[in-house]
Structure formats: C-alpha cells, structure tokens
C-alpha cells in the first residue's frame, strides 16, 4: 500500500448488570460507544520536479511552479508546500487529481531580502488524516532582484516571440521570463558562452562554448542537463580553429558555424561530428570572407546569410555550392552604411534583415532583394533612447524587435537594458533594466559621502564623467550634481574643473562638500545649493579626506610630503599636523619596507571626540595620530597578533569607525571586515557576490549613516553603490 492508517480507538462504556437469580431473561446490558481517533498518513511522492526550471537553480523567481505524483487512491487530497523543514511556513497549495498535482500558486513572499537557498517540503491532508512533513528534495538558490547578478546579456534567443527568452551573460545561460521579469540560470561554464540558439524541434538550447575544446553543447532548459555534442576544434577531422557563431537547421541535426581564422562557413553533422567547409576562399564563387561573424540559415535550408564585420558586408551563401553574393554593403543598396555591426536577424517572410550597429541610435532594416538600408525612426518616437546597440532579434510576425542596449557612460557593459522596438514607428518599450534607480549611470565611482540629513549620498566619479552625483537614499535615483561637460552632457555647476577626483566629504551643516583632486593637487569646495565649484586649497598631493564635527578643519594625507595636513575650511590655510618634523613616534605616515615595496596610506578618519586621526596603509598598518601634538602611535602592523590578520596580506582600501570608535568597518575588494581596535581581531562580515560572468566587485568608497545601521559602498568596477545592513548583514545593489 502507498499509504497506511494508524487508528487508535479509545472505547469507554458504562454498563449496568442486573441479575435475577431465577430469570436470566431480565438480564440487560446497557452501554455507550464513543470513538476518538487520530490518523497519520504516510505518503511517498514520485516524479517531483520544478515545472520549468532545473532543481537547485539560481533564480530571481519567487514563484516556481512544481509538479509531483501520488497514488490515485489519494485523489482529492490537499497538497501543501512549505519553505521550511518544520512545515510551518506555507507557500503554496493544490489538490491531487488523477494521481498528479501541479502547484502554481507558490509565493515566497517579499520577506526574503537576502540571497539564500530555499528548500521545499510538503504535508498531505486526506479526509481526516495528515502526513508528516516530507522533504521534496527540491531547492533553489534564490536572489531578490536587488541582489541578482547583473543582466549583462551579450546575446539571446527569442523563440516564437513569446514570454520566454534564453540569454547568455558569457559565463552562464539563463531563462528570462518576460512576463514576470525573472531570471533563472540553467547552465554555467568556466570558459565563455559566445553564441546560443533554441531549437523548437528538440526543445533544447544549444550554445557555443569558447574554450580549450570549443564545445557545441546542448542544454535541457527544464532540468539543466548538459551534453557536449562535439569539440569543434578538437574532434577528429576538425577543420575549424576559431568558431565564433552558429545556427541550426530546423530539425536540429546540422549546425552551420562561422570561423574567423579560416574565414569560412562550416557545416557540422551533430550525430557524426563530421565537418565540411560550405564556403570559403576556395569553395564557392564571389568575394571571399574577411571576418565572417553572425550567421542565419533560411527556413528551407538552402541559403545562409553571413555578416562580415571587417568588410561591413552581409553575404548570401548558396548552401549547395558555397557561392557568395553581396546582399548589402557600401556599394550595394542605398542608405546609411554598415560600420560597426554587432549581429542580425531575419523576419518570418525572409525578405528583411535587421541589424544592430553600434554607430546608430536605432536598429537598421535591410531589404534583402535590393540591399537598401533604412534606420528605424528616431524623431517623434517614444520610450527610452538607445545608448549603444548590442543585439537584435525579431519576433516571427516581424512587428517587434527585441534589442539589448549597453550603457556607454563608462565604456562598460556592466549595465544593460532589454527593449522592444516597433519596426514601423520606432517606439521603444523598456522590458528590463539591470539598473536600480533612474538617472544617469555612474562612471568609475571612487568615493561616497552621505548628507547630514540622510536624504542623499554624494558619489565622486573619475571616469569620462569627472564630477559628483547625488543619489536619493530612498529611491536610488541619480542626478549629476556638479561636473564639467563631458560627451553630450552639459556642465552642471560652474567654476573649477576636476582632474582626478578621489575622495569627498560633506560639511556637517550640509552647506558644502569638499573633493580631494589628485590630478590638480587641490581641495575643491562645492556649494551644495548651486553645485558651483571653487578651489579651497592647493597642496603637493592628496587622495583622502576627513572633516571634524564642527566643519572647521579638513584633514588629509599628503603622500609626497610624507605628512598629514590640515586645511581651514574658512580661509583655505594649509598646515602640517604630523610629519617627520612634527610630532614624535616610530610610525611614519609613509614608508618603504624593502626594495620597491611602498606602504602607502589608503584612508584617514577622525575619532568621534575629534582628538585623534586614524590612518590605514595599503598593507594594513594602522596608525593613530594625536591632532594636538602630531604624535604617532602604531596600533598594529601587519601581521598582527590579533586573529585574522594572516589572511589580510594586501590591505584595506577604505574604512570607517563604528561602535563608538571601538571597531573598524574595513573594505578589501569584495570583502567587508569588522576589526576590533583593542585586540586587532578581524572578522569577515560578508563577501559581495561575484557576477555570473566572473566579475569581482572592487569597493573603493564607504560611508555610514548617522544611525550606524546602514553602510553605503561605491564600486568602481560594477559602477554601482551598494547598501549593507549592519544589523542583518544583508547586501543589495542600491543604485546603478
């Protein structure tokens, strides 16, 4: 039996027995029967799985559907799903029918604000019986959207123009649900996925993995099962040495692959792994390829369209003989030239190609018959403007293009957007953006400083945009607050320009901000009412700042002069606080250990009582400086007797005092540490997540709110500001 009932019957009765010694017919038996029963239902599940994602998947979907089977004898049973092993947190329910059940109403809620592994458990109720809590063996690595690794998709496939898209970040392949705007990782690699496609006949995703073997792999999107079909450069008889793009025939039996080393289009039999050159300089007639890149096979499998990114040409290739004909280039067809093409797609009628070209702020349509090129409308259109087109694909009806748009503010692809574009009107609709908060994007943010009222943070950038952004601490919205003109952006605020801004502090009354500019060797004062800039003081070198609670004095590190200086915020007068000639103590501010190894101060903070400065070097020396005398005391030197310092061999980049000055909160790349000042004990609080493409965050700036419970961190690699809750140690992308 699939299930067992255990019944406990408690029988109570009251009887009266009257005996008549002479007449037994008068004997009577009177009683009552009152059952009280409890039942435990033993169940055995089978065929338990998520409906559309692999088990143990990394996902932002907090409503994963799941299916399972139970004996038909239990039809009508209520199957309850829980997210804890005690079965106390109910997340979904469904009723068993025909021996199976699909749970579609799972909701993990909004209380999951940090990434974590979530397991699923079940109880089954049938009639008056209930099972114990059963582990279903299903789990997900759940990431809230605020923490999910960056979108950064470089390519995708959009089968049938539906809600499901298959995307790649380079290191992973994900299922992207356009309706729920959730992402689920179905495959990862230590190499790099450089192309992918979904085949509706086989129901599999195929990807080209660029690595030692250049595998063409298949991935089951429901289970995540992966199969290496063939090593394109290592299989017996291989002719390819650098495959870059591919397309499959409708049945999923043949792959057509472009190779930029041999400048050829190659056909690969997926069953036998045999490779045959279809078209190259020696096979077929017409102009030879010079850098064949993207490739599309028509529905009848008679023609291929090949994008050559060196010749800026689209070729049509006859698959029967390899003959090449120019479809469109600077000499064929009219309209804007193809100059920096990324990829292309074809409509269902196979009379139009769509091209993503980074030189234009919209997609290009190309008439296959004439080669004429037309840009989709830009003027009088609606929706977000493109910044740098990266990828395009058309829905089957040819009415909508799905396009990936990369940010160019910082010359980085760490921020990307997915937009739908109407091919007739050019109107754009934002489907997804990896950004948090609206406004311009950061450009190599170096430091962050909170305003005294806690309403916003100032972020200093030293990339193409050299200036200060203001970030709303409620919404994450960004605005350029004070910066010189850059690109197409006009200047914000007037006065002194920035050269190499490195650090920023805010006056305690919120009226001014001060920026350390290492390029101009100056401290620049910013009027918080207008964003106007003026030079407060010129110094020999400067990178880091701190300001006293009265706002009268800025303290800074002068590495060239091997000293700490102070700057009067009223007059701009500069004087020495501590140096080889001012103050005593064995700890220098700047020193050489051996050879060419320099120990350079990384950050400076002031104690809460305003009596001391703390200076941290890049090798984790911590020096205390008495402001009144300039005397220096080495609190610790790496390695320190305090536990934990053995692992800190490259120093902290930035730090702040917390817990009334008893501890340091210190940053090293992606790691956040707590350091006890008295003992030197180091505790790793958290490690910021590494992106799915392997990008490691690099935190350079830090500030803490007045309540001391939230930390804001600037990352110059991810172009982001994070928020770290010190009470829960929960980390999230706050603005990027």
mmCIF file of C-alpha atoms in Angstrom, residues 352-513:
data_model
loop_
_atom_site.group_PDB
_atom_site.id
_atom_site.type_symbol
_atom_site.label_atom_id
_atom_site.label_comp_id
_atom_site.label_asym_id
_atom_site.label_seq_id
_atom_site.Cartn_x
_atom_site.Cartn_y
_atom_site.Cartn_z
ATOM 1 C CA UNK A 352 14.150 41.738 -44.450
ATOM 2 C CA UNK A 353 17.214 41.577 -42.231
ATOM 3 C CA UNK A 354 17.503 43.601 -39.021
ATOM 4 C CA UNK A 355 20.923 44.783 -37.905
ATOM 5 C CA UNK A 356 22.301 46.125 -34.618
ATOM 6 C CA UNK A 357 25.058 48.591 -35.498
ATOM 7 C CA UNK A 358 26.786 50.451 -32.654
ATOM 8 C CA UNK A 359 27.212 53.541 -34.823
ATOM 9 C CA UNK A 360 23.494 54.271 -34.783
ATOM 10 C CA UNK A 361 20.952 55.001 -32.074
ATOM 11 C CA UNK A 362 18.356 52.703 -33.575
ATOM 12 C CA UNK A 363 18.128 49.435 -35.495
ATOM 13 C CA UNK A 364 18.709 49.128 -39.230
ATOM 14 C CA UNK A 365 16.400 47.224 -41.580
ATOM 15 C CA UNK A 366 17.875 45.832 -44.795
ATOM 16 C CA UNK A 367 15.802 44.838 -47.809
ATOM 17 C CA UNK A 368 17.283 41.531 -48.993
ATOM 18 C CA UNK A 369 16.227 41.982 -52.618
ATOM 19 C CA UNK A 370 17.778 45.435 -53.101
ATOM 20 C CA UNK A 371 20.256 45.719 -50.230
ATOM 21 C CA UNK A 372 18.737 49.081 -49.290
ATOM 22 C CA UNK A 373 19.339 50.070 -45.684
ATOM 23 C CA UNK A 374 16.904 52.068 -43.564
ATOM 24 C CA UNK A 375 17.195 53.176 -39.955
ATOM 25 C CA UNK A 376 14.098 52.765 -37.827
ATOM 26 C CA UNK A 377 12.550 56.136 -36.929
ATOM 27 C CA UNK A 378 14.152 58.115 -34.100
ATOM 28 C CA UNK A 379 12.413 61.501 -34.228
ATOM 29 C CA UNK A 380 8.867 61.653 -32.845
ATOM 30 C CA UNK A 381 9.245 58.263 -31.188
ATOM 31 C CA UNK A 382 8.541 57.315 -27.602
ATOM 32 C CA UNK A 383 10.431 55.329 -24.995
ATOM 33 C CA UNK A 384 13.999 55.274 -23.656
ATOM 34 C CA UNK A 385 16.716 56.364 -26.044
ATOM 35 C CA UNK A 386 19.349 53.852 -27.080
ATOM 36 C CA UNK A 387 22.898 54.308 -25.875
ATOM 37 C CA UNK A 388 24.792 51.514 -27.633
ATOM 38 C CA UNK A 389 23.053 48.742 -29.540
ATOM 39 C CA UNK A 390 24.405 45.284 -28.878
ATOM 40 C CA UNK A 391 21.939 42.659 -30.073
ATOM 41 C CA UNK A 392 18.712 42.401 -32.069
ATOM 42 C CA UNK A 393 16.127 39.725 -32.760
ATOM 43 C CA UNK A 394 12.726 39.949 -34.438
ATOM 44 C CA UNK A 395 9.505 38.290 -33.382
ATOM 45 C CA UNK A 396 8.060 35.909 -36.012
ATOM 46 C CA UNK A 397 5.465 38.445 -37.144
ATOM 47 C CA UNK A 398 8.235 40.924 -37.840
ATOM 48 C CA UNK A 399 6.384 43.649 -35.945
ATOM 49 C CA UNK A 400 8.693 43.937 -32.948
ATOM 50 C CA UNK A 401 12.428 43.835 -32.404
ATOM 51 C CA UNK A 402 13.853 42.822 -29.040
ATOM 52 C CA UNK A 403 17.142 44.637 -28.539
ATOM 53 C CA UNK A 404 19.892 44.729 -25.935
ATOM 54 C CA UNK A 405 21.259 48.185 -25.254
ATOM 55 C CA UNK A 406 24.537 48.713 -23.411
ATOM 56 C CA UNK A 407 25.464 51.773 -21.428
ATOM 57 C CA UNK A 408 28.351 53.834 -22.797
ATOM 58 C CA UNK A 409 28.771 56.382 -19.994
ATOM 59 C CA UNK A 410 31.774 54.484 -18.679
ATOM 60 C CA UNK A 411 32.611 52.378 -21.706
ATOM 61 C CA UNK A 412 31.341 49.357 -19.804
ATOM 62 C CA UNK A 413 28.721 46.669 -20.372
ATOM 63 C CA UNK A 414 28.007 46.202 -16.693
ATOM 64 C CA UNK A 415 24.633 47.817 -17.230
ATOM 65 C CA UNK A 416 22.318 46.755 -19.988
ATOM 66 C CA UNK A 417 18.678 47.033 -20.947
ATOM 67 C CA UNK A 418 16.261 44.936 -22.951
ATOM 68 C CA UNK A 419 13.857 46.970 -25.074
ATOM 69 C CA UNK A 420 11.090 46.130 -27.526
ATOM 70 C CA UNK A 421 11.055 48.285 -30.651
ATOM 71 C CA UNK A 422 8.121 48.733 -33.027
ATOM 72 C CA UNK A 423 9.536 48.219 -36.532
ATOM 73 C CA UNK A 424 7.079 50.711 -38.067
ATOM 74 C CA UNK A 425 7.074 53.578 -35.578
ATOM 75 C CA UNK A 426 10.416 53.003 -33.860
ATOM 76 C CA UNK A 427 8.709 53.377 -30.471
ATOM 77 C CA UNK A 428 10.656 51.719 -27.675
ATOM 78 C CA UNK A 429 9.342 49.904 -24.597
ATOM 79 C CA UNK A 430 11.625 49.004 -21.713
ATOM 80 C CA UNK A 431 11.249 45.302 -20.859
ATOM 81 C CA UNK A 432 14.065 45.020 -18.355
ATOM 82 C CA UNK A 433 16.987 47.001 -16.999
ATOM 83 C CA UNK A 434 19.629 45.820 -14.581
ATOM 84 C CA UNK A 435 19.730 49.324 -13.104
ATOM 85 C CA UNK A 436 18.462 50.342 -9.675
ATOM 86 C CA UNK A 437 17.118 53.867 -9.584
ATOM 87 C CA UNK A 438 16.730 56.213 -12.525
ATOM 88 C CA UNK A 439 19.028 58.855 -13.937
ATOM 89 C CA UNK A 440 22.497 58.847 -15.444
ATOM 90 C CA UNK A 441 24.769 55.922 -14.707
ATOM 91 C CA UNK A 442 27.870 56.048 -12.563
ATOM 92 C CA UNK A 443 31.267 56.358 -14.185
ATOM 93 C CA UNK A 444 34.006 54.731 -12.094
ATOM 94 C CA UNK A 445 32.720 55.882 -8.685
ATOM 95 C CA UNK A 446 35.617 56.350 -6.260
ATOM 96 C CA UNK A 447 34.049 57.518 -3.006
ATOM 97 C CA UNK A 448 30.708 58.098 -1.324
ATOM 98 C CA UNK A 449 29.641 60.581 1.376
ATOM 99 C CA UNK A 450 26.205 60.899 2.982
ATOM 100 C CA UNK A 451 24.470 64.217 3.531
ATOM 101 C CA UNK A 452 23.920 65.020 7.226
ATOM 102 C CA UNK A 453 20.123 64.760 6.942
ATOM 103 C CA UNK A 454 20.404 61.255 5.470
ATOM 104 C CA UNK A 455 18.405 62.165 2.373
ATOM 105 C CA UNK A 456 21.086 61.560 -0.221
ATOM 106 C CA UNK A 457 24.624 60.446 -0.882
ATOM 107 C CA UNK A 458 27.244 62.209 -2.949
ATOM 108 C CA UNK A 459 29.294 59.948 -5.206
ATOM 109 C CA UNK A 460 32.514 61.148 -6.831
ATOM 110 C CA UNK A 461 33.499 59.670 -10.211
ATOM 111 C CA UNK A 462 36.774 59.946 -12.118
ATOM 112 C CA UNK A 463 35.917 58.293 -15.435
ATOM 113 C CA UNK A 464 34.674 60.068 -18.546
ATOM 114 C CA UNK A 465 32.394 61.930 -16.179
ATOM 115 C CA UNK A 466 34.587 63.691 -13.630
ATOM 116 C CA UNK A 467 32.258 65.060 -11.041
ATOM 117 C CA UNK A 468 29.733 64.466 -8.293
ATOM 118 C CA UNK A 469 26.432 62.612 -8.491
ATOM 119 C CA UNK A 470 23.663 62.913 -5.923
ATOM 120 C CA UNK A 471 21.824 59.691 -5.068
ATOM 121 C CA UNK A 472 18.433 59.690 -3.354
ATOM 122 C CA UNK A 473 18.737 57.289 -0.406
ATOM 123 C CA UNK A 474 15.051 56.376 -0.610
ATOM 124 C CA UNK A 475 14.691 55.622 -4.311
ATOM 125 C CA UNK A 476 18.251 55.184 -5.582
ATOM 126 C CA UNK A 477 17.602 57.864 -8.219
ATOM 127 C CA UNK A 478 20.706 59.616 -9.531
ATOM 128 C CA UNK A 479 21.346 63.131 -10.773
ATOM 129 C CA UNK A 480 24.520 64.863 -11.888
ATOM 130 C CA UNK A 481 25.054 67.447 -9.181
ATOM 131 C CA UNK A 482 28.371 69.080 -10.017
ATOM 132 C CA UNK A 483 30.521 68.214 -13.036
ATOM 133 C CA UNK A 484 32.202 69.739 -16.041
ATOM 134 C CA UNK A 485 30.834 68.992 -19.502
ATOM 135 C CA UNK A 486 31.524 65.506 -20.880
ATOM 136 C CA UNK A 487 30.326 63.794 -24.037
ATOM 137 C CA UNK A 488 26.932 65.257 -24.875
ATOM 138 C CA UNK A 489 26.337 66.227 -21.243
ATOM 139 C CA UNK A 490 26.473 69.939 -20.419
ATOM 140 C CA UNK A 491 28.301 71.207 -17.353
ATOM 141 C CA UNK A 492 26.430 71.170 -14.054
ATOM 142 C CA UNK A 493 27.559 73.927 -11.745
ATOM 143 C CA UNK A 494 30.320 76.351 -12.682
ATOM 144 C CA UNK A 495 33.873 77.027 -11.577
ATOM 145 C CA UNK A 496 36.933 74.838 -11.114
ATOM 146 C CA UNK A 497 37.071 71.612 -13.091
ATOM 147 C CA UNK A 498 38.021 68.203 -11.757
ATOM 148 C CA UNK A 499 41.041 66.272 -12.999
ATOM 149 C CA UNK A 500 41.347 63.126 -10.876
ATOM 150 C CA UNK A 501 38.829 63.295 -8.008
ATOM 151 C CA UNK A 502 39.473 60.631 -5.370
ATOM 152 C CA UNK A 503 37.563 61.391 -2.164
ATOM 153 C CA UNK A 504 34.697 63.510 -0.896
ATOM 154 C CA UNK A 505 33.435 64.729 2.494
ATOM 155 C CA UNK A 506 30.426 66.865 3.418
ATOM 156 C CA UNK A 507 30.333 69.782 5.858
ATOM 157 C CA UNK A 508 28.321 68.812 8.972
ATOM 158 C CA UNK A 509 25.736 71.513 8.231
ATOM 159 C CA UNK A 510 25.291 70.227 4.671
ATOM 160 C CA UNK A 511 26.171 73.546 3.033
ATOM 161 C CA UNK A 512 29.427 72.489 1.374
ATOM 162 C CA UNK A 513 31.161 69.417 0.038
#
